[in-house]
Coordinates of C-alpha atoms in Angstrom, one line a residue:
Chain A
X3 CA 96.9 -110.2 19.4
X4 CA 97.9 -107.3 21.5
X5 CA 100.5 -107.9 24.7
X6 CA 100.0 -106.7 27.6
X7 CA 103.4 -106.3 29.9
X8 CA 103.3 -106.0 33.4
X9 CA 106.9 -105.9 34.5
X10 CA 107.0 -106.5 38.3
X11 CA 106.4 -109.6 39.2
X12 CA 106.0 -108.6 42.7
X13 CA 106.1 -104.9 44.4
X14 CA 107.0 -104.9 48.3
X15 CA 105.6 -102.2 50.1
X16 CA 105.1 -101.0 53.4
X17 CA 102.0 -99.2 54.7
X18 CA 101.3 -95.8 54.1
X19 CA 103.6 -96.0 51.3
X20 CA 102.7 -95.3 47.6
X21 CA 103.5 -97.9 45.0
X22 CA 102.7 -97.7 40.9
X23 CA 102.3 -101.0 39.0
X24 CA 102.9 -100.4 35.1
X25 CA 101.5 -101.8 32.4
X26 CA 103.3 -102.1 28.0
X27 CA 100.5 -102.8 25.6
X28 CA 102.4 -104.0 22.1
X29 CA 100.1 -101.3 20.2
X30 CA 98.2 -98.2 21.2
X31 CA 94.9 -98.7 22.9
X32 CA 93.2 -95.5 22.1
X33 CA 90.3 -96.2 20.5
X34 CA 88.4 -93.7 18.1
X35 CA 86.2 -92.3 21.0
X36 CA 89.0 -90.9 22.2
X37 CA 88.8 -93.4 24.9
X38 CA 92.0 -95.8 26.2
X39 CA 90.6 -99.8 26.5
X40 CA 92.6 -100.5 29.2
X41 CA 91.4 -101.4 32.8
X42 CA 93.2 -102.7 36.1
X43 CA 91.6 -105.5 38.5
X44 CA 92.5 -106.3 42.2
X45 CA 92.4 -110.3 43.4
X46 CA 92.3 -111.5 46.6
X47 CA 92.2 -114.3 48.4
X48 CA 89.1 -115.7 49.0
X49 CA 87.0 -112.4 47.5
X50 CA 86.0 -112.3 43.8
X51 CA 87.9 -109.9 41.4
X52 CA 87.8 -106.5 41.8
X53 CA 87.4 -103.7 39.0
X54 CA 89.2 -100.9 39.8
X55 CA 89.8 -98.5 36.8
X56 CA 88.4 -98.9 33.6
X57 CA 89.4 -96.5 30.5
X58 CA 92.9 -95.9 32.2
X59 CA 91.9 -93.5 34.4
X60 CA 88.1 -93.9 35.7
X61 CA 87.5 -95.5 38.8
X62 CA 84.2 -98.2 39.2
X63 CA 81.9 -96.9 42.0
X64 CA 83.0 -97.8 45.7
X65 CA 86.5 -98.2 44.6
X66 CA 89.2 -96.0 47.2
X67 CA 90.9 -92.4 46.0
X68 CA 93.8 -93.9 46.7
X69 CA 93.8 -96.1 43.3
X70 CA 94.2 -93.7 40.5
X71 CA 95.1 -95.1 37.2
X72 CA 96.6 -92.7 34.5
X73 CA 98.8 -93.3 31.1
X74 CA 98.2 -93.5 27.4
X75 CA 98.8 -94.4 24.1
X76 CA 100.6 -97.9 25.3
X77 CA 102.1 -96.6 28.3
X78 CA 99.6 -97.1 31.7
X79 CA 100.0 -97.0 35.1
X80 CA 98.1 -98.1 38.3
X81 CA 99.6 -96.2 41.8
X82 CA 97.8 -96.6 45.3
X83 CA 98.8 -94.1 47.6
X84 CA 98.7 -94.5 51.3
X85 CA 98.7 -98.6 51.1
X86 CA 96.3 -100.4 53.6
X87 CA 96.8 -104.1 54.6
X88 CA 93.8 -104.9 52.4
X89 CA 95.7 -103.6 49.1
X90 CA 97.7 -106.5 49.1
X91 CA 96.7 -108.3 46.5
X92 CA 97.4 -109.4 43.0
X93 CA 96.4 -106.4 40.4
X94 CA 95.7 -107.4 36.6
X95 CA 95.5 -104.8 33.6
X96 CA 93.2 -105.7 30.6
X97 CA 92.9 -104.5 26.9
X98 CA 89.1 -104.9 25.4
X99 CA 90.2 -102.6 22.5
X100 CA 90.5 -106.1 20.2
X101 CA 89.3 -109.3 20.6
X102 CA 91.0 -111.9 22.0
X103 CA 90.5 -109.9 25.0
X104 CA 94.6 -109.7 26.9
X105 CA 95.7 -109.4 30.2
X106 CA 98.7 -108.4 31.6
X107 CA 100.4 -111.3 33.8
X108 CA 99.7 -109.8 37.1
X109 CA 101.8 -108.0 39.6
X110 CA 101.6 -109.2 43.5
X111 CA 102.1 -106.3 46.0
X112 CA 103.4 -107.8 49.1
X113 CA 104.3 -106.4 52.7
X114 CA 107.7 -105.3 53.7
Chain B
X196 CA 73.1 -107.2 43.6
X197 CA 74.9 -108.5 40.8
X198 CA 75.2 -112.8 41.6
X199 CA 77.2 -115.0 39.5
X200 CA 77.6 -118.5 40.6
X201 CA 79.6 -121.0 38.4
X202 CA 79.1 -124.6 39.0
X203 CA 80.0 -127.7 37.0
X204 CA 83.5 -128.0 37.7
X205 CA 85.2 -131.4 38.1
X206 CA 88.7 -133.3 37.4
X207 CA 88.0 -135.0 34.2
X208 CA 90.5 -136.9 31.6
X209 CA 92.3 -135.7 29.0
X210 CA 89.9 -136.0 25.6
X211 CA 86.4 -136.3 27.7
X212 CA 83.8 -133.6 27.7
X213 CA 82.7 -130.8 30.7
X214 CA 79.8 -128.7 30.7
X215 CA 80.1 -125.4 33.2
X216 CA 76.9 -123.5 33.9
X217 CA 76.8 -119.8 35.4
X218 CA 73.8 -118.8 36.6
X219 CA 73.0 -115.0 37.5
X220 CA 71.1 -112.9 39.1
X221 CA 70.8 -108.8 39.5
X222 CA 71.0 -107.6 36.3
X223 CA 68.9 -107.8 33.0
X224 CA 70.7 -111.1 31.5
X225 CA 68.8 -111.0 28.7
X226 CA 70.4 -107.4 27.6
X227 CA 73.9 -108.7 28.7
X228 CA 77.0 -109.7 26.8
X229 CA 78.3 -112.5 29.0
X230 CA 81.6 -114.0 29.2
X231 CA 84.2 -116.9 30.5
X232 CA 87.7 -116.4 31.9
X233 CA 90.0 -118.5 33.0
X234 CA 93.3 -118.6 35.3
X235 CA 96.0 -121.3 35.5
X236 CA 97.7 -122.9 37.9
X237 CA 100.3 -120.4 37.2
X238 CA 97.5 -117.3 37.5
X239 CA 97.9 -116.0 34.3
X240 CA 94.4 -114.7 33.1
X241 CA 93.0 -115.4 29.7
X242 CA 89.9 -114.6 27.6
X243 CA 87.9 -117.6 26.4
X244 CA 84.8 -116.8 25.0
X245 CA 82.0 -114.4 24.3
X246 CA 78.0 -114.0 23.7
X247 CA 76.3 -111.5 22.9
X248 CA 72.3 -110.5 23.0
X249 CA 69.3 -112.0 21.6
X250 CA 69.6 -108.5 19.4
X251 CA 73.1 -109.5 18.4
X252 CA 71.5 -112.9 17.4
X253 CA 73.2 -114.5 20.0
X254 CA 76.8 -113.9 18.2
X255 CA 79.8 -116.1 19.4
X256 CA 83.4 -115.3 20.1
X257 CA 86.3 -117.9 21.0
X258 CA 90.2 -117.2 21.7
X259 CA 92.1 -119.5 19.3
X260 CA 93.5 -121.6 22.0
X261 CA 89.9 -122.9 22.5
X262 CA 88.2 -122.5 19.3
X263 CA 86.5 -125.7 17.8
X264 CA 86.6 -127.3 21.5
X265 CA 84.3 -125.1 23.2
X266 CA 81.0 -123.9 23.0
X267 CA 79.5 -120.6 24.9
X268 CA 75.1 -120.9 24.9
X269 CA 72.8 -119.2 27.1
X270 CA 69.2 -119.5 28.0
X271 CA 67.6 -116.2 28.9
X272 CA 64.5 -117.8 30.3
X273 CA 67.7 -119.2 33.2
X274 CA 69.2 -115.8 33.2
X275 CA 72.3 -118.6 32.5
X276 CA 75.4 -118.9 30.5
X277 CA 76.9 -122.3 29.8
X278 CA 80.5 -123.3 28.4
X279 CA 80.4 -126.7 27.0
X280 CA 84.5 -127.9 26.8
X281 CA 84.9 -130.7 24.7
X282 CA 88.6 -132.4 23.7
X283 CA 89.7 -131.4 27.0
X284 CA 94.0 -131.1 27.2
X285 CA 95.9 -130.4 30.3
X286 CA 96.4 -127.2 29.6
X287 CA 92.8 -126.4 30.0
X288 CA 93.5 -127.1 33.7
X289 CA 92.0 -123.5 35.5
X290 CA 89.5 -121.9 37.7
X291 CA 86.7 -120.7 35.6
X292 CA 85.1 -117.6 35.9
X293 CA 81.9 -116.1 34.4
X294 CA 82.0 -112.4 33.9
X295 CA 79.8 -109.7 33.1
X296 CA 80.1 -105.6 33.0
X297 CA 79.0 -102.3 32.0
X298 CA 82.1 -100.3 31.8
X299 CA 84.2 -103.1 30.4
X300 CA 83.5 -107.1 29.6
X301 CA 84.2 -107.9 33.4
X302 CA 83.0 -105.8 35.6
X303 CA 81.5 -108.4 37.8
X304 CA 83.5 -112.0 38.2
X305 CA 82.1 -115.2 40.0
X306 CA 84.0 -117.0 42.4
X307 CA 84.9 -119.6 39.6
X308 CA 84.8 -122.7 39.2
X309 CA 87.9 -125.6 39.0
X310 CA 88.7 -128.2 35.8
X311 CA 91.1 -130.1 36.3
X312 CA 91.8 -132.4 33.3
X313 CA 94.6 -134.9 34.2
X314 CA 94.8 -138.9 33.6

């Protein structure tokens, strides 16, 4: 199955600030469409999982400019600029280019 | 709006039997590919199972760490999803969630629902 590695455990941040969360996939997620499988999801407390990007770099209606996924091949990246208070959260990436389905083990951006 | 509301969950012993139910609303279930996730204690998330459309004849899809235990059904006439868990283990303790999407598998996520399975 493929691996997703999110390396950050946590990410500290202070408002205003910009902060990038990576993502490793063990194998390339480019499918033949020319599109990656990867996506990035935002949990918090008390709200029901968010998507945020799906196919690296597209965001789901509603979702802030400020989230902007990019990356490829097995390399991806998810970077909020200007954080709010409500960014802080715990962010997931997730691979649907194979079944079992993977995701990454979570990254938790906290407040300075 | 898209509704999904999971319900079933309960603190059962190790070996016994659960059935979780995830009824929906907002969409056209009977077109949808619907799914269950779970999280641990520990809040790593993990693919559990798949099912696909009437037009798919209803085709089935299980991670390994589940396969054999746990069934995924639906009834379109419910607009529900179901994930019968039999053999349960302590490591099937988690918050269920029922997902559904578009763009990817899991667009939309329920609240979830908690198993605990523990003697």
């Amino acid at each position: 199955q493929i691996t997703l590695t999110q390396q950050a455990e946590s990410l500290w941040v202070s408002p205003g600030e910009k902060v990038s969360i990576t993502c490793r996939a063990s194998q390339s997620l480019l499918y033949t469409d020319g599109k990656h499988y990867l996506s990035w999801y935002q949990q918090r407390p008390g709200q029901t999982t968010k998507a945020l990007i799906y196919h690296a770099s597209i965001r789901t209606d509603g979702v802030p400019t400020r989230f902007i996924g990019s990356g490829s091949g097995t390399e991806f990246t998810l970077s909020i600029e200007d954080v709010q208070p409500e960014d802080i959260a715990l962010y997931y990436c997730l691979q649907t280019l194979k079944k079992p389905y993977t995701f990454g083990a979570g990254t938790k951006l906290e407040l300075k | 709006e898209v509704q999904l509301v999971e319900t079933g969950g309960s603190l059962v012993q190790p070996g016994k039997s659960l059935k979780l139910t995830c009824a929906t609303s907002g969409f056209t279930f009977s077109n949808a590919w619907m799914h269950w996730v779970r999280q641990s204690p520990e809040k790593q998330l993990e693919w559990v199972a798949q099912i696909k459309a009437k037009s798919n004849n209803y085709a089935t899809y299980y991670a390994e760490s589940v396969k054999g235990r746990f069934t995924i059904s639906r009834d379109d006439s419910k607009s529900s999803v179901y994930l019968q868990m039999n053999s349960l283990k302590e490591e099937d303790t988690a918050i269920y969630y029922c997902t559904w999407g578009i763009t990817t598998p899991v667009d939309y996520w329920g609240q979830g629902v908690m198993v605990t399975v523990s003697s």
